[in-house]
Amino acid sequence: APAPARAPPRRPTAARPTTPRAVTSGAMEPGIMTGDLLVARPVPAADLAVGDVVSLPSELTGDLVTHRVEAVEQTGDDRYTVSMKGDNNAYADALDYTASGDVWKPAVQLAGWGTAIVRLTTPAVAVPLLVGLLGLLGLTLLVPPAPRRVPVRR
């Protein structure tokens, strides 16, 4: 059976100036650790240079891959072929990437935050947390307001 269709990775736009990404592999260790949270900002593909760390959509997996740029070749007006490799990988990525317009470049790295956010957003944690918060909100609405004291004049 064919693999299910996947939504394309998010592309940078004016409406979405940054994107958070939880690191799920050790390919960029020790600089970027598994479980870190990267907040990326868009940069023009024309500004890519060897040594940059960027997130580009993979034709192989359909996901964004964050690796270091090893080579950039302009293949047309605002189109580039980019070769990348994870710092902790022995070999370059199997396929080159196509980049145009803006690409994601990590601007902030928060150690360990990716693991926490991924865990908090899993249904097994998020649903009970939401139910508990809604329950607390409901309880505050059930409590009658305190009676107002009327000052006594003497």
PDB file of C-alpha atoms in Angstrom:
ATOM      1  CA  ALA A   1       0.000   0.000   0.000  1.00  0.00           C
ATOM      2  CA  PRO A   2       1.291   3.493  -0.737  1.00  0.00           C
ATOM      3  CA  ALA A   3       2.419   5.662   2.144  1.00  0.00           C
ATOM      4  CA  PRO A   4      -0.164   8.179   3.368  1.00  0.00           C
ATOM      5  CA  ALA A   5       0.166  11.679   1.948  1.00  0.00           C
ATOM      6  CA  ARG A   6       1.937  14.076   4.286  1.00  0.00           C
ATOM      7  CA  ALA A   7       1.370  17.768   4.652  1.00  0.00           C
ATOM      8  CA  PRO A   8       4.312  19.746   3.284  1.00  0.00           C
ATOM      9  CA  PRO A   9       6.614  21.310   5.889  1.00  0.00           C
ATOM     10  CA  ARG A  10       5.845  24.882   6.849  1.00  0.00           C
ATOM     11  CA  ARG A  11       7.461  27.476   4.618  1.00  0.00           C
ATOM     12  CA  PRO A  12       8.449  30.875   6.015  1.00  0.00           C
ATOM     13  CA  THR A  13       5.889  33.624   5.367  1.00  0.00           C
ATOM     14  CA  ALA A  14       5.220  37.137   6.614  1.00  0.00           C
ATOM     15  CA  ALA A  15       2.341  35.758   8.696  1.00  0.00           C
ATOM     16  CA  ARG A  16       4.630  33.172  10.325  1.00  0.00           C
ATOM     17  CA  PRO A  17       7.916  34.957  11.135  1.00  0.00           C
ATOM     18  CA  THR A  18       9.292  32.169  13.379  1.00  0.00           C
ATOM     19  CA  THR A  19       8.762  28.484  13.963  1.00  0.00           C
ATOM     20  CA  PRO A  20       9.688  26.319  16.960  1.00  0.00           C
ATOM     21  CA  ARG A  21      11.167  22.872  16.273  1.00  0.00           C
ATOM     22  CA  ALA A  22      11.892  20.134  18.795  1.00  0.00           C
ATOM     23  CA  VAL A  23      15.111  18.261  17.954  1.00  0.00           C
ATOM     24  CA  THR A  24      14.363  14.533  17.634  1.00  0.00           C
ATOM     25  CA  SER A  25      17.719  13.080  16.583  1.00  0.00           C
ATOM     26  CA  GLY A  26      21.357  13.326  17.557  1.00  0.00           C
ATOM     27  CA  ALA A  27      22.575  14.224  14.059  1.00  0.00           C
ATOM     28  CA  MET A  28      23.771  17.692  15.137  1.00  0.00           C
ATOM     29  CA  GLU A  29      25.238  16.755  18.535  1.00  0.00           C
ATOM     30  CA  PRO A  30      27.082  18.016  20.494  1.00  0.00           C
ATOM     31  CA  GLY A  31      26.140  21.555  19.330  1.00  0.00           C
ATOM     32  CA  ILE A  32      22.409  20.859  19.065  1.00  0.00           C
ATOM     33  CA  MET A  33      21.261  18.099  21.408  1.00  0.00           C
ATOM     34  CA  THR A  34      18.290  15.748  21.133  1.00  0.00           C
ATOM     35  CA  GLY A  35      15.433  17.361  23.069  1.00  0.00           C
ATOM     36  CA  ASP A  36      16.499  20.959  22.462  1.00  0.00           C
ATOM     37  CA  LEU A  37      13.985  23.462  21.121  1.00  0.00           C
ATOM     38  CA  LEU A  38      15.063  25.545  18.138  1.00  0.00           C
ATOM     39  CA  VAL A  39      13.234  28.740  17.265  1.00  0.00           C
ATOM     40  CA  ALA A  40      13.948  29.485  13.627  1.00  0.00           C
ATOM     41  CA  ARG A  41      13.550  32.669  11.623  1.00  0.00           C
ATOM     42  CA  PRO A  42      13.278  33.032   7.857  1.00  0.00           C
ATOM     43  CA  VAL A  43      16.352  34.050   5.877  1.00  0.00           C
ATOM     44  CA  PRO A  44      16.642  34.445   2.096  1.00  0.00           C
ATOM     45  CA  ALA A  45      17.892  31.305   0.344  1.00  0.00           C
ATOM     46  CA  ALA A  46      20.245  33.600  -1.591  1.00  0.00           C
ATOM     47  CA  ASP A  47      22.074  34.312   1.693  1.00  0.00           C
ATOM     48  CA  LEU A  48      22.885  30.632   2.424  1.00  0.00           C
ATOM     49  CA  ALA A  49      26.574  29.917   2.884  1.00  0.00           C
ATOM     50  CA  VAL A  50      28.696  26.863   3.610  1.00  0.00           C
ATOM     51  CA  GLY A  51      28.726  26.316   7.379  1.00  0.00           C
ATOM     52  CA  ASP A  52      25.226  27.706   8.036  1.00  0.00           C
ATOM     53  CA  VAL A  53      22.799  25.536  10.023  1.00  0.00           C
ATOM     54  CA  VAL A  54      19.364  25.632   8.361  1.00  0.00           C
ATOM     55  CA  SER A  55      16.121  23.648   8.229  1.00  0.00           C
ATOM     56  CA  LEU A  56      15.077  22.565   4.738  1.00  0.00           C
ATOM     57  CA  PRO A  57      12.261  20.279   3.566  1.00  0.00           C
ATOM     58  CA  SER A  58      13.439  16.772   2.697  1.00  0.00           C
ATOM     59  CA  GLU A  59      12.028  15.117  -0.424  1.00  0.00           C
ATOM     60  CA  LEU A  60      12.906  11.779   1.197  1.00  0.00           C
ATOM     61  CA  THR A  61      10.998  12.173   4.493  1.00  0.00           C
ATOM     62  CA  GLY A  62       8.659  15.105   3.876  1.00  0.00           C
ATOM     63  CA  ASP A  63       9.893  16.734   7.109  1.00  0.00           C
ATOM     64  CA  LEU A  64      12.154  19.679   7.791  1.00  0.00           C
ATOM     65  CA  VAL A  65      15.764  18.597   8.357  1.00  0.00           C
ATOM     66  CA  THR A  66      18.119  20.798  10.374  1.00  0.00           C
ATOM     67  CA  HIS A  67      21.721  20.204   9.296  1.00  0.00           C
ATOM     68  CA  ARG A  68      24.840  22.154   8.340  1.00  0.00           C
ATOM     69  CA  VAL A  69      25.227  23.419   4.761  1.00  0.00           C
ATOM     70  CA  GLU A  70      28.162  21.786   2.930  1.00  0.00           C
ATOM     71  CA  ALA A  71      27.575  23.252  -0.555  1.00  0.00           C
ATOM     72  CA  VAL A  72      25.214  25.696  -2.270  1.00  0.00           C
ATOM     73  CA  GLU A  73      24.750  25.931  -6.023  1.00  0.00           C
ATOM     74  CA  GLN A  74      22.434  28.377  -7.776  1.00  0.00           C
ATOM     75  CA  THR A  75      20.306  26.467 -10.291  1.00  0.00           C
ATOM     76  CA  GLY A  76      17.999  29.252 -11.479  1.00  0.00           C
ATOM     77  CA  ASP A  77      16.419  32.530 -10.506  1.00  0.00           C
ATOM     78  CA  ASP A  78      16.140  32.284  -6.721  1.00  0.00           C
ATOM     79  CA  ARG A  79      16.547  28.465  -6.804  1.00  0.00           C
ATOM     80  CA  TYR A  80      19.423  26.684  -5.121  1.00  0.00           C
ATOM     81  CA  THR A  81      20.596  23.114  -4.660  1.00  0.00           C
ATOM     82  CA  VAL A  82      21.924  22.663  -1.147  1.00  0.00           C
ATOM     83  CA  SER A  83      24.029  19.768   0.177  1.00  0.00           C
ATOM     84  CA  MET A  84      23.852  19.261   3.957  1.00  0.00           C
ATOM     85  CA  LYS A  85      25.267  16.987   6.642  1.00  0.00           C
ATOM     86  CA  GLY A  86      24.561  16.496  10.325  1.00  0.00           C
ATOM     87  CA  ASP A  87      27.619  17.357  12.446  1.00  0.00           C
ATOM     88  CA  ASN A  88      27.423  13.940  14.139  1.00  0.00           C
ATOM     89  CA  ASN A  89      26.819  11.990  10.908  1.00  0.00           C
ATOM     90  CA  ALA A  90      29.617  10.194   9.068  1.00  0.00           C
ATOM     91  CA  TYR A  91      28.221  11.029   5.620  1.00  0.00           C
ATOM     92  CA  ALA A  92      26.368  13.843   3.882  1.00  0.00           C
ATOM     93  CA  ASP A  93      22.588  13.549   3.528  1.00  0.00           C
ATOM     94  CA  ALA A  94      21.438  11.053   0.866  1.00  0.00           C
ATOM     95  CA  LEU A  95      19.665  13.662  -1.250  1.00  0.00           C
ATOM     96  CA  ASP A  96      20.368  17.308  -1.931  1.00  0.00           C
ATOM     97  CA  TYR A  97      17.742  19.896  -1.005  1.00  0.00           C
ATOM     98  CA  THR A  98      16.066  22.488  -3.177  1.00  0.00           C
ATOM     99  CA  ALA A  99      15.777  25.939  -1.650  1.00  0.00           C
ATOM    100  CA  SER A 100      14.056  29.078  -2.900  1.00  0.00           C
ATOM    101  CA  GLY A 101      12.518  32.177  -1.348  1.00  0.00           C
ATOM    102  CA  ASP A 102      13.088  32.044   2.406  1.00  0.00           C
ATOM    103  CA  VAL A 103      14.403  29.114   4.454  1.00  0.00           C
ATOM    104  CA  TRP A 104      14.364  28.474   8.208  1.00  0.00           C
ATOM    105  CA  LYS A 105      17.543  29.285  10.155  1.00  0.00           C
ATOM    106  CA  PRO A 106      17.706  28.560  13.915  1.00  0.00           C
ATOM    107  CA  ALA A 107      17.984  31.826  15.864  1.00  0.00           C
ATOM    108  CA  VAL A 108      17.445  30.583  19.448  1.00  0.00           C
ATOM    109  CA  GLN A 109      18.318  27.240  21.039  1.00  0.00           C
ATOM    110  CA  LEU A 110      16.659  26.272  24.332  1.00  0.00           C
ATOM    111  CA  ALA A 111      18.293  23.241  25.946  1.00  0.00           C
ATOM    112  CA  GLY A 112      15.797  20.493  26.836  1.00  0.00           C
ATOM    113  CA  TRP A 113      12.675  22.557  26.122  1.00  0.00           C
ATOM    114  CA  GLY A 114      11.768  20.502  23.042  1.00  0.00           C
ATOM    115  CA  THR A 115      11.299  17.357  25.143  1.00  0.00           C
ATOM    116  CA  ALA A 116       9.067  19.206  27.616  1.00  0.00           C
ATOM    117  CA  ILE A 117       6.874  20.710  24.887  1.00  0.00           C
ATOM    118  CA  VAL A 118       6.544  17.420  23.018  1.00  0.00           C
ATOM    119  CA  ARG A 119       5.486  15.665  26.240  1.00  0.00           C
ATOM    120  CA  LEU A 120       3.026  18.400  27.204  1.00  0.00           C
ATOM    121  CA  THR A 121       1.363  18.277  23.779  1.00  0.00           C
ATOM    122  CA  THR A 122       0.867  14.506  23.652  1.00  0.00           C
ATOM    123  CA  PRO A 123      -2.808  13.560  24.134  1.00  0.00           C
ATOM    124  CA  ALA A 124      -2.002  11.452  27.214  1.00  0.00           C
ATOM    125  CA  VAL A 125      -0.804  14.611  28.996  1.00  0.00           C
ATOM    126  CA  ALA A 126      -2.617  17.449  27.212  1.00  0.00           C
ATOM    127  CA  VAL A 127      -6.165  16.073  27.617  1.00  0.00           C
ATOM    128  CA  PRO A 128      -6.006  15.482  31.409  1.00  0.00           C
ATOM    129  CA  LEU A 129      -4.243  18.835  31.836  1.00  0.00           C
ATOM    130  CA  LEU A 130      -6.978  20.623  29.868  1.00  0.00           C
ATOM    131  CA  VAL A 131      -9.759  18.791  31.748  1.00  0.00           C
ATOM    132  CA  GLY A 132      -8.147  19.721  35.061  1.00  0.00           C
ATOM    133  CA  LEU A 133      -7.806  23.383  34.093  1.00  0.00           C
ATOM    134  CA  LEU A 134     -11.417  23.516  32.876  1.00  0.00           C
ATOM    135  CA  GLY A 135     -12.517  21.866  36.142  1.00  0.00           C
ATOM    136  CA  LEU A 136     -10.696  24.506  38.177  1.00  0.00           C
ATOM    137  CA  LEU A 137     -12.267  27.242  36.078  1.00  0.00           C
ATOM    138  CA  GLY A 138     -15.705  25.671  36.624  1.00  0.00           C
ATOM    139  CA  LEU A 139     -15.152  25.565  40.386  1.00  0.00           C
ATOM    140  CA  THR A 140     -14.301  29.266  40.465  1.00  0.00           C
ATOM    141  CA  LEU A 141     -17.572  30.027  38.675  1.00  0.00           C
ATOM    142  CA  LEU A 142     -19.587  27.950  41.185  1.00  0.00           C
ATOM    143  CA  VAL A 143     -18.319  29.753  44.267  1.00  0.00           C
ATOM    144  CA  PRO A 144     -20.681  32.637  45.091  1.00  0.00           C
ATOM    145  CA  PRO A 145     -19.125  36.039  45.481  1.00  0.00           C
ATOM    146  CA  ALA A 146     -18.419  37.185  49.020  1.00  0.00           C
ATOM    147  CA  PRO A 147     -21.224  39.307  50.518  1.00  0.00           C
ATOM    148  CA  ARG A 148     -20.597  43.014  50.410  1.00  0.00           C
ATOM    149  CA  ARG A 149     -20.331  44.723  53.739  1.00  0.00           C
ATOM    150  CA  VAL A 150     -22.502  47.743  54.141  1.00  0.00           C
ATOM    151  CA  PRO A 151     -20.939  50.368  56.384  1.00  0.00           C
ATOM    152  CA  VAL A 152     -22.990  51.057  59.512  1.00  0.00           C
ATOM    153  CA  ARG A 153     -23.574  54.748  60.290  1.00  0.00           C
ATOM    154  CA  ARG A 154     -23.694  55.734  63.903  1.00  0.00           C
TER     155      ARG A 154
END
